[in-house]
Coordinates of C-alpha atoms and ligand atoms in Angstrom, one line a residue:
X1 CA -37.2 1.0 14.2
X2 CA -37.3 -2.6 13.7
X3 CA -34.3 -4.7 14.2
X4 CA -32.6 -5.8 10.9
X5 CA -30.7 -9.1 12.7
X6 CA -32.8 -11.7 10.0
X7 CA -30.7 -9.5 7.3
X8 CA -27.2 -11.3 8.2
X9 CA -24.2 -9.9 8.4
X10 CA -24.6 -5.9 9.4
X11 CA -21.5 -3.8 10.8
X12 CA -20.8 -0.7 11.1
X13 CA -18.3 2.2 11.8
X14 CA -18.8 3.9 14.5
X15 CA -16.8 7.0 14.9
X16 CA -17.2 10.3 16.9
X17 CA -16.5 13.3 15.3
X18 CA -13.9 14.9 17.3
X19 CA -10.6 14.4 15.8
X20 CA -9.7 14.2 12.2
X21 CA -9.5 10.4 10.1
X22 CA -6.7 8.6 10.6
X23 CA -5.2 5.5 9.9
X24 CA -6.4 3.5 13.0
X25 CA -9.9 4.7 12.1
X26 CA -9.5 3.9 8.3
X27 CA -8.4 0.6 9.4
X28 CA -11.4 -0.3 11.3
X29 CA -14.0 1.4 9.0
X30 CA -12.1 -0.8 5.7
X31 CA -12.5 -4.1 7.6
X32 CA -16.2 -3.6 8.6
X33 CA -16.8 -2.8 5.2
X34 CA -14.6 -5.4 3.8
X35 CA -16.4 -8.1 6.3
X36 CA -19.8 -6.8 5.7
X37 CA -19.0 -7.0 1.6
X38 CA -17.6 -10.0 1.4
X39 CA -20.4 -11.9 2.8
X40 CA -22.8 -9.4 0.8
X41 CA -24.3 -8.1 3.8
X42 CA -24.4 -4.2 4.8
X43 CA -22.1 -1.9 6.1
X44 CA -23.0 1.7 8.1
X45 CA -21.9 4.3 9.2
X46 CA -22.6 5.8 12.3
X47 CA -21.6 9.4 13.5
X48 CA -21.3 9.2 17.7
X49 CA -21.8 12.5 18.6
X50 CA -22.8 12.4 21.9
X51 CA -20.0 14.8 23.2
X52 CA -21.0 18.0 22.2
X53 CA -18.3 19.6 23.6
X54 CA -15.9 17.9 21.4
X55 CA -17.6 17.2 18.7
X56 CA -17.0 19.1 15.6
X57 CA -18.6 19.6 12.3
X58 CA -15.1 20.2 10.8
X59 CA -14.2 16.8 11.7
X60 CA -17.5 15.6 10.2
X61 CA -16.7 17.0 6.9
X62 CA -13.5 15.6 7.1
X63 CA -14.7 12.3 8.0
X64 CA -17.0 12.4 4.6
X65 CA -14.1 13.9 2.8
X66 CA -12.1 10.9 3.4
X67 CA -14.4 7.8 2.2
X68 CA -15.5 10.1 -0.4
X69 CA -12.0 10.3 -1.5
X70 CA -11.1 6.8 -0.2
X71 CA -14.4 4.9 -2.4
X72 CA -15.4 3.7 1.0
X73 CA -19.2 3.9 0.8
X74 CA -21.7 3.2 3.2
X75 CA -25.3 1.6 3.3
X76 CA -27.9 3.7 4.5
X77 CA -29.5 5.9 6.9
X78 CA -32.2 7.9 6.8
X79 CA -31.0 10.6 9.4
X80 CA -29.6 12.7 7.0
X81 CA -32.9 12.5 4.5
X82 CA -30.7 10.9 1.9
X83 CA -30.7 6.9 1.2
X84 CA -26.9 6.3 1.8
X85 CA -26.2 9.3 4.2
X86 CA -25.3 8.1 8.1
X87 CA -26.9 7.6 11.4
X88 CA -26.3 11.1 13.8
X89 CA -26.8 10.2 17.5
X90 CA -27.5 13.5 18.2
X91 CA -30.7 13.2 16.3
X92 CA -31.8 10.8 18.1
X93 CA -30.9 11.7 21.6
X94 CA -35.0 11.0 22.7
X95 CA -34.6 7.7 21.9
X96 CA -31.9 6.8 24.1
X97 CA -33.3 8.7 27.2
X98 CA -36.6 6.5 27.2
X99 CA -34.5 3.5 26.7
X100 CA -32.5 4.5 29.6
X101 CA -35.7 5.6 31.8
X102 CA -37.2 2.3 30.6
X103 CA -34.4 0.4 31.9
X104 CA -34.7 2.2 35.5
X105 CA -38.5 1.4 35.3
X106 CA -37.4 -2.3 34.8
X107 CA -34.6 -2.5 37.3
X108 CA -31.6 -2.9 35.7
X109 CA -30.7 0.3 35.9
X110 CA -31.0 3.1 38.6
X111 CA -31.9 7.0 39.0
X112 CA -28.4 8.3 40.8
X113 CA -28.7 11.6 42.5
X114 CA -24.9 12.0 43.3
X115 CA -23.7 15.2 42.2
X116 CA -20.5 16.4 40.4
X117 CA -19.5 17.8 44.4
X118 CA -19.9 14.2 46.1
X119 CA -18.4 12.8 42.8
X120 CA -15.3 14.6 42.9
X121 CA -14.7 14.3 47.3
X122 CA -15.2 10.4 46.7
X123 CA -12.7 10.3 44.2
X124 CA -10.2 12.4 46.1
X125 CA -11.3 9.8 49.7
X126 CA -10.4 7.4 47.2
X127 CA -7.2 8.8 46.3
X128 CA -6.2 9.6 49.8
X129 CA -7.0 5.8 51.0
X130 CA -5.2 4.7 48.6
X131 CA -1.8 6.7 49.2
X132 CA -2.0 5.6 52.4
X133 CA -2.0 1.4 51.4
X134 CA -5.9 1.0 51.9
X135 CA -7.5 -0.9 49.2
X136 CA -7.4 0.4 45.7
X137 CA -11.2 1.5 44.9
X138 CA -12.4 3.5 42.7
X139 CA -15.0 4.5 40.5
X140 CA -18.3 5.2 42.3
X141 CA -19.0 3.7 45.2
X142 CA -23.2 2.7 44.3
X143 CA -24.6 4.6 47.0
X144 CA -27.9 5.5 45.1
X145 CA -28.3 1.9 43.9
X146 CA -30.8 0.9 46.4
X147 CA -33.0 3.3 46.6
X148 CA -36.7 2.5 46.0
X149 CA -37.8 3.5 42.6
X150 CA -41.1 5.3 43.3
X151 CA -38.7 7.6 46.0
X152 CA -36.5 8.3 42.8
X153 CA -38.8 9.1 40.4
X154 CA -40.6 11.5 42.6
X155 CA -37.4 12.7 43.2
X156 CA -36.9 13.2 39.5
X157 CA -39.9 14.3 39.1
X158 CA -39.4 16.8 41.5
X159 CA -36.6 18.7 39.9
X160 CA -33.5 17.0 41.4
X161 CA -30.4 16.3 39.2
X162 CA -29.8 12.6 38.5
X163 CA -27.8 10.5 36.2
X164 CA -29.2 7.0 35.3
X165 CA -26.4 4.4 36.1
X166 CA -26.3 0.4 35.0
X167 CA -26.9 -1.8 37.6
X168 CA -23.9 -4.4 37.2
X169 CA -24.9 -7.3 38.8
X170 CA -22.5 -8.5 41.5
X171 CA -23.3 -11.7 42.9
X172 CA -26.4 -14.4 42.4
X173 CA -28.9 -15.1 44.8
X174 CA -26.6 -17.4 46.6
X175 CA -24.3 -14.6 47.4
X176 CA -21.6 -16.0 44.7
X177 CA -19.9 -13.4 43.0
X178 CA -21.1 -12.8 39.1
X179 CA -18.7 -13.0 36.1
X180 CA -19.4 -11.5 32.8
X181 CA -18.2 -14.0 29.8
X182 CA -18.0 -13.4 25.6
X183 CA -16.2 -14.7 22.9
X184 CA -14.3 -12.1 20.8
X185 CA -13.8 -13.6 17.2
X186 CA -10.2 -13.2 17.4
X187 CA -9.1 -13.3 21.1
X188 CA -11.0 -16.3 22.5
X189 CA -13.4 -15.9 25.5
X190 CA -12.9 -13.4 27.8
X191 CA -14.3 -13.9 31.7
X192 CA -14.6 -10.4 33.6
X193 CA -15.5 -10.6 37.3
X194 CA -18.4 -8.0 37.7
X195 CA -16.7 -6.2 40.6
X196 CA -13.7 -5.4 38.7
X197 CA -15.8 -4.2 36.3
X198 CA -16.3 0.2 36.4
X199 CA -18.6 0.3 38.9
X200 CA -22.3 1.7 37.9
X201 CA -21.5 3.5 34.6
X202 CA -23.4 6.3 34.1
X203 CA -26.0 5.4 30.9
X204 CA -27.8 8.9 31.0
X205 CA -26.1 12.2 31.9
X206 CA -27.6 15.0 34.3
X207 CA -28.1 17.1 31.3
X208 CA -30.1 14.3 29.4
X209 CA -27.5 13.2 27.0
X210 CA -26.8 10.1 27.0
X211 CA -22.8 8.3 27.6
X212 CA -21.3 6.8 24.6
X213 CA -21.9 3.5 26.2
X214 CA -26.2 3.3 26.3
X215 CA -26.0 5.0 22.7
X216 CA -23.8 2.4 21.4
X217 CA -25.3 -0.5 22.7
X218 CA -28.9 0.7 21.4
X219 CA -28.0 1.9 18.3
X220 CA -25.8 -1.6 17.5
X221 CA -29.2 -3.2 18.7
X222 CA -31.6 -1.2 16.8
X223 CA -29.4 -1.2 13.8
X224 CA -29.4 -5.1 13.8
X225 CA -25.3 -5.0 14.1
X226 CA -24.3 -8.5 13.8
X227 CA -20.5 -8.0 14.4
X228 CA -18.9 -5.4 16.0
X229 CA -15.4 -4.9 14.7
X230 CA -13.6 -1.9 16.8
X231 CA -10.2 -0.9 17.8
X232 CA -8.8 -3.3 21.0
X233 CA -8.8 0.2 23.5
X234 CA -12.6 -0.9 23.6
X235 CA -12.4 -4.4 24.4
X236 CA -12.6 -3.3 28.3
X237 CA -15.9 -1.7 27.3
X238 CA -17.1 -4.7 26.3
X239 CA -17.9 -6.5 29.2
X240 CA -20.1 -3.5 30.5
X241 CA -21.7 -3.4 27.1
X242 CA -22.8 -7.5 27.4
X243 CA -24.4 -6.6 30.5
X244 CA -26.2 -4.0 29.2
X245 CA -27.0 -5.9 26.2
X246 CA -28.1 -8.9 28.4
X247 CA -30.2 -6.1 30.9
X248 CA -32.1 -5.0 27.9
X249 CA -32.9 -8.7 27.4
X250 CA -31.4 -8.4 23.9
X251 CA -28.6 -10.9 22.4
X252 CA -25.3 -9.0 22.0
X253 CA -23.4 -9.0 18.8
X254 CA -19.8 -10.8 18.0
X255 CA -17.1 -8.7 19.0
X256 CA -13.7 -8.8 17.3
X257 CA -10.9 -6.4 18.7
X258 CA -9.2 -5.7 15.9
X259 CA -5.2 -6.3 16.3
X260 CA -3.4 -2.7 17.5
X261 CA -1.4 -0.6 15.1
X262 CA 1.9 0.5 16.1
X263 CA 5.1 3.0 15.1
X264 CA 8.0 1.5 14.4
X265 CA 9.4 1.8 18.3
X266 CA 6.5 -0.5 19.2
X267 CA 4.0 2.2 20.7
X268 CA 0.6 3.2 19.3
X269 CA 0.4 4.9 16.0
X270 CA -0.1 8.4 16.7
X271 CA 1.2 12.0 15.5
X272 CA 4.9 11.3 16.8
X273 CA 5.3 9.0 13.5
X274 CA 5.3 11.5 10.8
X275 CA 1.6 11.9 9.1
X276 CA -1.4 10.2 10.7
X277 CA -4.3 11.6 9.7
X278 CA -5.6 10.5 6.3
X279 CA -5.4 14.4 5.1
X280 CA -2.1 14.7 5.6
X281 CA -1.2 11.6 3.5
X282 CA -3.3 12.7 0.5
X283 CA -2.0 16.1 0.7
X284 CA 1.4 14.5 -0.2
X285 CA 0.1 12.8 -3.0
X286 CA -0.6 9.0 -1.7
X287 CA -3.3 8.0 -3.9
X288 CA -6.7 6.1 -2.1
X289 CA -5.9 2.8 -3.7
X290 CA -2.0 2.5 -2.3
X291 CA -3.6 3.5 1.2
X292 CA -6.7 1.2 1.3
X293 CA -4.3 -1.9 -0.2
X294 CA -1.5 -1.0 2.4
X295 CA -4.0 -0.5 5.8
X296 CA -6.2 -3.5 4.5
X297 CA -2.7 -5.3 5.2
X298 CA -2.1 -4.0 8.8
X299 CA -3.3 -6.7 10.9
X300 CA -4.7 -9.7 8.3
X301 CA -2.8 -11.6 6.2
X302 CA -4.2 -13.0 2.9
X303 CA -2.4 -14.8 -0.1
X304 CA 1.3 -15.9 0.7
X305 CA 3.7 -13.6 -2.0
X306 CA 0.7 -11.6 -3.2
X307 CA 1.1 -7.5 -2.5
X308 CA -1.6 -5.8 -4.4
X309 CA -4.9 -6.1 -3.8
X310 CA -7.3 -3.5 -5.0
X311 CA -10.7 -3.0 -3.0
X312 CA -12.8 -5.4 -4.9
X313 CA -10.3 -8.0 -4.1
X314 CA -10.1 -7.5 -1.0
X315 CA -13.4 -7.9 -0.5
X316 CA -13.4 -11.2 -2.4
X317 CA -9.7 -12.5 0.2
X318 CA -11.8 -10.9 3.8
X319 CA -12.7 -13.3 6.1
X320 CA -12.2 -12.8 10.2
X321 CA -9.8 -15.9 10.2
X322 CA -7.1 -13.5 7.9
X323 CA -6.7 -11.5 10.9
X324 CA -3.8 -11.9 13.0
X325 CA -3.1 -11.9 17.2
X326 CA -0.1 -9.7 16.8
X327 CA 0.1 -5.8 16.6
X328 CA 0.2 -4.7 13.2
X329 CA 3.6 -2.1 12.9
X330 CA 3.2 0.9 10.2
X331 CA 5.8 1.3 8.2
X332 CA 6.0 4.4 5.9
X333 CA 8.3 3.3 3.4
X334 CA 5.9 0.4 2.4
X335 CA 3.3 2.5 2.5
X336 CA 5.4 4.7 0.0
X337 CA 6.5 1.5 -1.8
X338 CA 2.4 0.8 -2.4
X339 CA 2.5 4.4 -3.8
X340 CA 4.9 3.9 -6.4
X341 CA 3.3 1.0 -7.7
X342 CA -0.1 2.0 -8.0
X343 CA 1.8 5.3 -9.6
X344 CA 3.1 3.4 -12.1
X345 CA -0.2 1.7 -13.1
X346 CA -1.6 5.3 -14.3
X347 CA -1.2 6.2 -17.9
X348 CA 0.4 9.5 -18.2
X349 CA -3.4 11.1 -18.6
X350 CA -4.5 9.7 -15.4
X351 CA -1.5 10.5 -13.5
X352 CA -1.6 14.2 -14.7
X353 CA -4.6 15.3 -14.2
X354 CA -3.9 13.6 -10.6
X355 CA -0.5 15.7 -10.0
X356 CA -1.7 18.9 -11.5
X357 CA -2.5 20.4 -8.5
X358 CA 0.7 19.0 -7.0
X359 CA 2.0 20.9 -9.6
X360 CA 1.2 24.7 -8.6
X361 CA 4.2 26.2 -7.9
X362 CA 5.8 25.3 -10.9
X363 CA 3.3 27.7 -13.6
X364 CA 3.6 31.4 -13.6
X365 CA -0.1 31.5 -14.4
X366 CA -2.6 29.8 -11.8
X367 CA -4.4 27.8 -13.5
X368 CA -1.3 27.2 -15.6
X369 CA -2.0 28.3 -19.8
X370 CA -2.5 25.1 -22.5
X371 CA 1.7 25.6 -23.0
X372 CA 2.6 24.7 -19.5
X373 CA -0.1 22.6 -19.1
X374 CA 1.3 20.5 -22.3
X375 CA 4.4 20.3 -20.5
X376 CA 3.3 19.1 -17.4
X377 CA 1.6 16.4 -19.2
X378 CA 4.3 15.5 -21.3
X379 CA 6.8 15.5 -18.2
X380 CA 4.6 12.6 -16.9
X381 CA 6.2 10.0 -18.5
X382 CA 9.9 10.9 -17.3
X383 CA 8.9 10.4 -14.5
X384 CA 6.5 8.1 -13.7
X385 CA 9.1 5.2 -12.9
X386 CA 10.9 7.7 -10.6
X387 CA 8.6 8.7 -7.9
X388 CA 6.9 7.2 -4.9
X389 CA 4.8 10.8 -4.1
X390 CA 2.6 12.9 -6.0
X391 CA 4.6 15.8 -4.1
X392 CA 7.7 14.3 -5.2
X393 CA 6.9 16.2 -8.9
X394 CA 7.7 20.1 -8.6
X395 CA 11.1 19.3 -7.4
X396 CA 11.8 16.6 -10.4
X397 CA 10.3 18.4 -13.2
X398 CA 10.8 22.1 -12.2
X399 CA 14.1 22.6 -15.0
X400 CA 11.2 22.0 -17.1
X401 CA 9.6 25.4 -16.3
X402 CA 12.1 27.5 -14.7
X403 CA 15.9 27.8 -15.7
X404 CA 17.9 25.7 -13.1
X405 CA 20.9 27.6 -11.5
X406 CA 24.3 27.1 -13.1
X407 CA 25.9 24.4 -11.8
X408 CA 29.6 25.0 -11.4
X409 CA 32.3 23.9 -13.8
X410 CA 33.0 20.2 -12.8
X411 CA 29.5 19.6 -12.2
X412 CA 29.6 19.0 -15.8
X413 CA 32.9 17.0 -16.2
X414 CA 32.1 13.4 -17.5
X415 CA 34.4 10.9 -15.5
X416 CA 38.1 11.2 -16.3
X417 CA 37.7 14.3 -18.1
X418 CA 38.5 17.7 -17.9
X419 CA 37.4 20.9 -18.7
X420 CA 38.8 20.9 -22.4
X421 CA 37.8 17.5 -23.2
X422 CA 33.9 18.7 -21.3
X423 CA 33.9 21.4 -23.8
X424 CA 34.6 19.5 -26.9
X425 CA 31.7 17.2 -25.7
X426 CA 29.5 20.0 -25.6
X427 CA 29.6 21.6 -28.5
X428 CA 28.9 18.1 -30.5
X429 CA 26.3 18.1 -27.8
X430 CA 25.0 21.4 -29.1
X431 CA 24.6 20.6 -32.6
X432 CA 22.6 17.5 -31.3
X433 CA 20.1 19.5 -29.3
X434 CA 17.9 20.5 -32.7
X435 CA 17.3 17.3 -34.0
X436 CA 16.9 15.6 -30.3
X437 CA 14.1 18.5 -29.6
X438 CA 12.5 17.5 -33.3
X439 CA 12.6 13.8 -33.8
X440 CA 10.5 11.2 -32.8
X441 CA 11.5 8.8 -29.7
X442 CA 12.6 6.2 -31.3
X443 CA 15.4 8.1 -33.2
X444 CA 16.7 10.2 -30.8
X445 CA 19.1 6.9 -29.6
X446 CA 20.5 6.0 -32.7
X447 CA 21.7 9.9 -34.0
X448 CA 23.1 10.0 -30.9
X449 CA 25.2 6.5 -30.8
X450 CA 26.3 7.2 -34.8
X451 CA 27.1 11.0 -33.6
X452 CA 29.3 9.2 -30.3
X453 CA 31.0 7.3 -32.4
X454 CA 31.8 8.9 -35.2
X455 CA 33.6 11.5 -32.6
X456 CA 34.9 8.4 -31.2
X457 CA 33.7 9.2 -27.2
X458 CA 31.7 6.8 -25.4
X459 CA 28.0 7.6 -25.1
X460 CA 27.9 8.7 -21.5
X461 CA 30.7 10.9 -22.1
X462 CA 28.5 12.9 -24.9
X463 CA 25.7 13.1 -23.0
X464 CA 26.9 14.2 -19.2
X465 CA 27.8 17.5 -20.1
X466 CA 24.5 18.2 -22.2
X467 CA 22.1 17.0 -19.1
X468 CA 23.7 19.0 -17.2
X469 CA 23.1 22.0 -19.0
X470 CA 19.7 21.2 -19.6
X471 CA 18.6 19.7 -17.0
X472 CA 20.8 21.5 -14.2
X473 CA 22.2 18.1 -12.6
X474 CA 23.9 15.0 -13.4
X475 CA 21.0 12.5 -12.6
X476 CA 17.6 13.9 -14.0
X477 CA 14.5 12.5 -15.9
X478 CA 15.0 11.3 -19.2
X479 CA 17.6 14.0 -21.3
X480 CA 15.7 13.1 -24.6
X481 CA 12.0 13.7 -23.4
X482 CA 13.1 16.8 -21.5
X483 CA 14.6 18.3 -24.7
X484 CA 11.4 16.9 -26.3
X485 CA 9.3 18.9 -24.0
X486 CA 11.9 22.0 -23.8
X487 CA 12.1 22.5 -27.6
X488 CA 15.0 23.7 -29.5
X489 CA 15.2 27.3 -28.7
X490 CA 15.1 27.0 -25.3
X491 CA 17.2 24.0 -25.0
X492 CA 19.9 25.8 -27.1
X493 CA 20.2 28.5 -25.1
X494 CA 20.7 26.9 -21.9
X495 CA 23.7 24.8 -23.1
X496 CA 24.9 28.3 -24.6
X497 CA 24.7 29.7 -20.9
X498 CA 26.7 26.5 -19.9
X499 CA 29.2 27.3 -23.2
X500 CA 29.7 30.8 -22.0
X501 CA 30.7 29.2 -18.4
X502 CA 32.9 27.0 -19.3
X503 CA 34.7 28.6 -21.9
X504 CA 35.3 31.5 -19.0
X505 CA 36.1 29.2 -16.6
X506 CA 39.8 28.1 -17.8
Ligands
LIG1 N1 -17.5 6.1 19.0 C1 -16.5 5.1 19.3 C2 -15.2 5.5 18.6 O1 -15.0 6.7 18.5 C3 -17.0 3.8 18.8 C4 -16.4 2.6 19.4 C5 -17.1 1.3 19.0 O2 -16.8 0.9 17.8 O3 -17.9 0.8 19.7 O4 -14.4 4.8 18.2

């Protein structure tokens, strides 16, 4: 594969399929995409599967699941057979073992016949030495680094396990000890001593596979990666990688370590801080745009006193100089604030066919018939300046469907009023329900004020007692559009229920 370097600006996302998406994966996948777009170059997607073991196609699905649903798409990659599908390391596992032999052949790297048994009694020596004050080392201690290479390869030949491990230059030929130097886009340049660096990483396994680490760097080579933009746990892979970029005789790409994002109590984002994973955040009913607007705002700042951003703009704002130093902290209630707005932008059309499914529990019928599926659509409205959630709806609009309990008797009282007074209000209340249910929106407020004040009560005083029979609670979605959506019959009898009640109640 030829390198694509002359094409400009290429990232990528890089992730390996053992977990599901979450938010500090969304995070770095939207800014690659966001850099790569706003400087009209090309964004990837990579799948790093190189641990089997933990690798799942469940978590693969769910990764496509998740910029299918997010509008995150990717470039290319022919792995796959289709145009825009990703890059599979675990198609291409070949590749990286001649790369790695190759490397061996060349010298800067080395056949390592150290077994899992040697491995394991260094690294308890290790432990033991240092309980007892000696020198902290670990990591492997290079014993197969100078052997000649025609011994190991006729070793290797010859049937004995090996690994292939970098050779991480130490000192120059002056015996002056080496240091490893790049310039991350956001953090400045960073100087590594090579002897603090992991000693000798392993590149290819016993079993042939290669470590995350030689298919990474090859790929981002091969691919013609221009900047690498990944999550700050990397950044002390990074030195290894730039001497295994520099080893292949190849030019590395920028790196940027992209600022950390925390929980409110200041530690990484994880599980402990409510929902995580990008599933769990649709399933209660955040909508793609509120996420992508409120992650593409952990960690950059772009226009002072502007909140909403949808993709394209985004893409337009992006540059690496938006990006701040400082952890980014997640904060659910904005996130939920985001929600709401981008909620309110739907017309009641969009938003149901949206909440429908949220919906479920509410229909006797699954699917629910055209009646109850005109009521769920007409409910949107009343309440589309009310909620933050998509699973916020059942519990708002369920007196729509089902009869609510009976509240008890004062539940109903308007203030200052009792139960005589509450049942006077009713009744006028009653004789309002038929043409509320019939007429038009726009009339419903002026029968009622004329009605209010020919009976001389206030307004409010009318109307408690009548949303509470309807509706089953003193605060609900508009009373109006609920007896709208209701209709007559059934409206009347639940504020006959609520008669019956409080005419037994004295
Ligand atoms: N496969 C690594 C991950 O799971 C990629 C790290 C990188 O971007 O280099 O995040």
């Amino acid at each position: 594969m030829d390198t694509h370097k002359s094409a400009g600006i290429r990232t990528r996302y890089a992730p390996s399929p053992t977990g599901l998406q979450h938010i500090g994966g969304v995070r770095t996948a939207l800014f690659n995409y966001l850099f790569a777009r706003s400087a009209g170059g090309a964004f990837i997607l990579r799948l790093e599967d190189t641990d089997r073991s933990r690798s799942d196609p469940a978590f693969t699905q769910n990764l496509y699941d998740t910029f299918n649903w997010l509008g995150i798409r990717w470039d290319e990659g022919p792995d796959t057979g289709g145009p825009r599908g990703p890059y599979i390391q675990s198609g291409r596992f070949s590749l990286y073992r001649q790369y790695a032999h190759d490397l061996a052949g060349q010298g800067g790297a080395y056949y390592c016949f150290c077994g899992n048994e040697r491995l394991e009694a260094l690294r308890k020596a290790q432990e033991a030495a240092a309980r007892e004050g000696g020198a902290l080392q670990s990591g492997y201690d290079r014993r197969c680094r100078d052997l000649p290479l025609n011994e190991a390869k006729r070793r290797a030949a010859g049937g004995d396990p090996y690994t292939i491990r970098l050779k991480i230059p130490l000192q120059d030929p002056e015996g002056a000890a080496l240091f490893t130097q790049y310039t991350d886009r956001l953090l400045g340049t960073i100087t590594w001593k090579n002897e603090d660096i992991n000693p000798d990483p392993v590149l290819l396994k016993s079993d042939g596979f290669p470590t995350y680490h030689l298919a990474n760097v090859v790929d981002d080579h091969l691919m013609g990666i221009s900047h690498v933009l990944r999550a700050q746990e990397w950044l002390p892979s990074t030195p290894l990688h730039t001497i295994l970029y520099r080893a292949f005789g190849w030019d590395p790409p920028e790196f940027c370590h992209l600022p950390m994002v925390m929980g409110q109590d200041g530690k990484k984002l994880s599980k402990r801080h409510g929902a995580a994973s990008v599933d769990a955040f649709r399933r209660q009913g955040y909508l793609p745009e509120a996420l992508i607007n409120y992650v593409a705002l952990l960690g950059a700042s772009y226009e002072e006193g502007k909140d909403i951003y949808t993709l394209q703009e985004l893409t337009e704002h992006f540059s690496l100089e938006k990006l701040n130093k400082a952890p980014a902290v997640f904060d659910y209630k904005r996130l939920e604030w985001y929600n709401g707005q981008y909620l309110r932008r739907k017309t009641g059309a969009e938003l149901a066919a949206l909440a429908l499914p949220f919906g479920e529990g509410l229909f006797k019928d699954s699917p629910p018939g055209p009646e109850e599926t005109a009521a769920f659509i007409a409910a949107m409205p009343l309440i589309k300046e009310r909620i933050n959630l998509l699973a916020e709806i059942p519990e708002k609009i369920g007196y729509l469907f089902t009869e609510p309990p009976l509240p008890p008797p004062a539940e109903f009282f308007p203030k200052k009023s009792d139960l005589a007074q509450t049942l006077r209000l009713l009744r006028i209340g009653r004789d309002l329900v038929r043409p509320l249910a019939t007429a038009a929106e726009d009339e419903a407020e002026s029968l009622v004020k004329e009605r209010a004040a020919q009976a001389g009560v206030k307004l409010g005083d009318l109307l408690m007692p009548l949303r509470v029979a309807v509706t089953g609670a003193r605060i609900s979605p508009p009373l109006f559009g609920s007896l709208r959506i209701l209709g007559p019959d059934r409206a009347l009898a639940r504020v006959d229920r609520a008669l019956a009640a409080l005419s037994g109640a004295g």
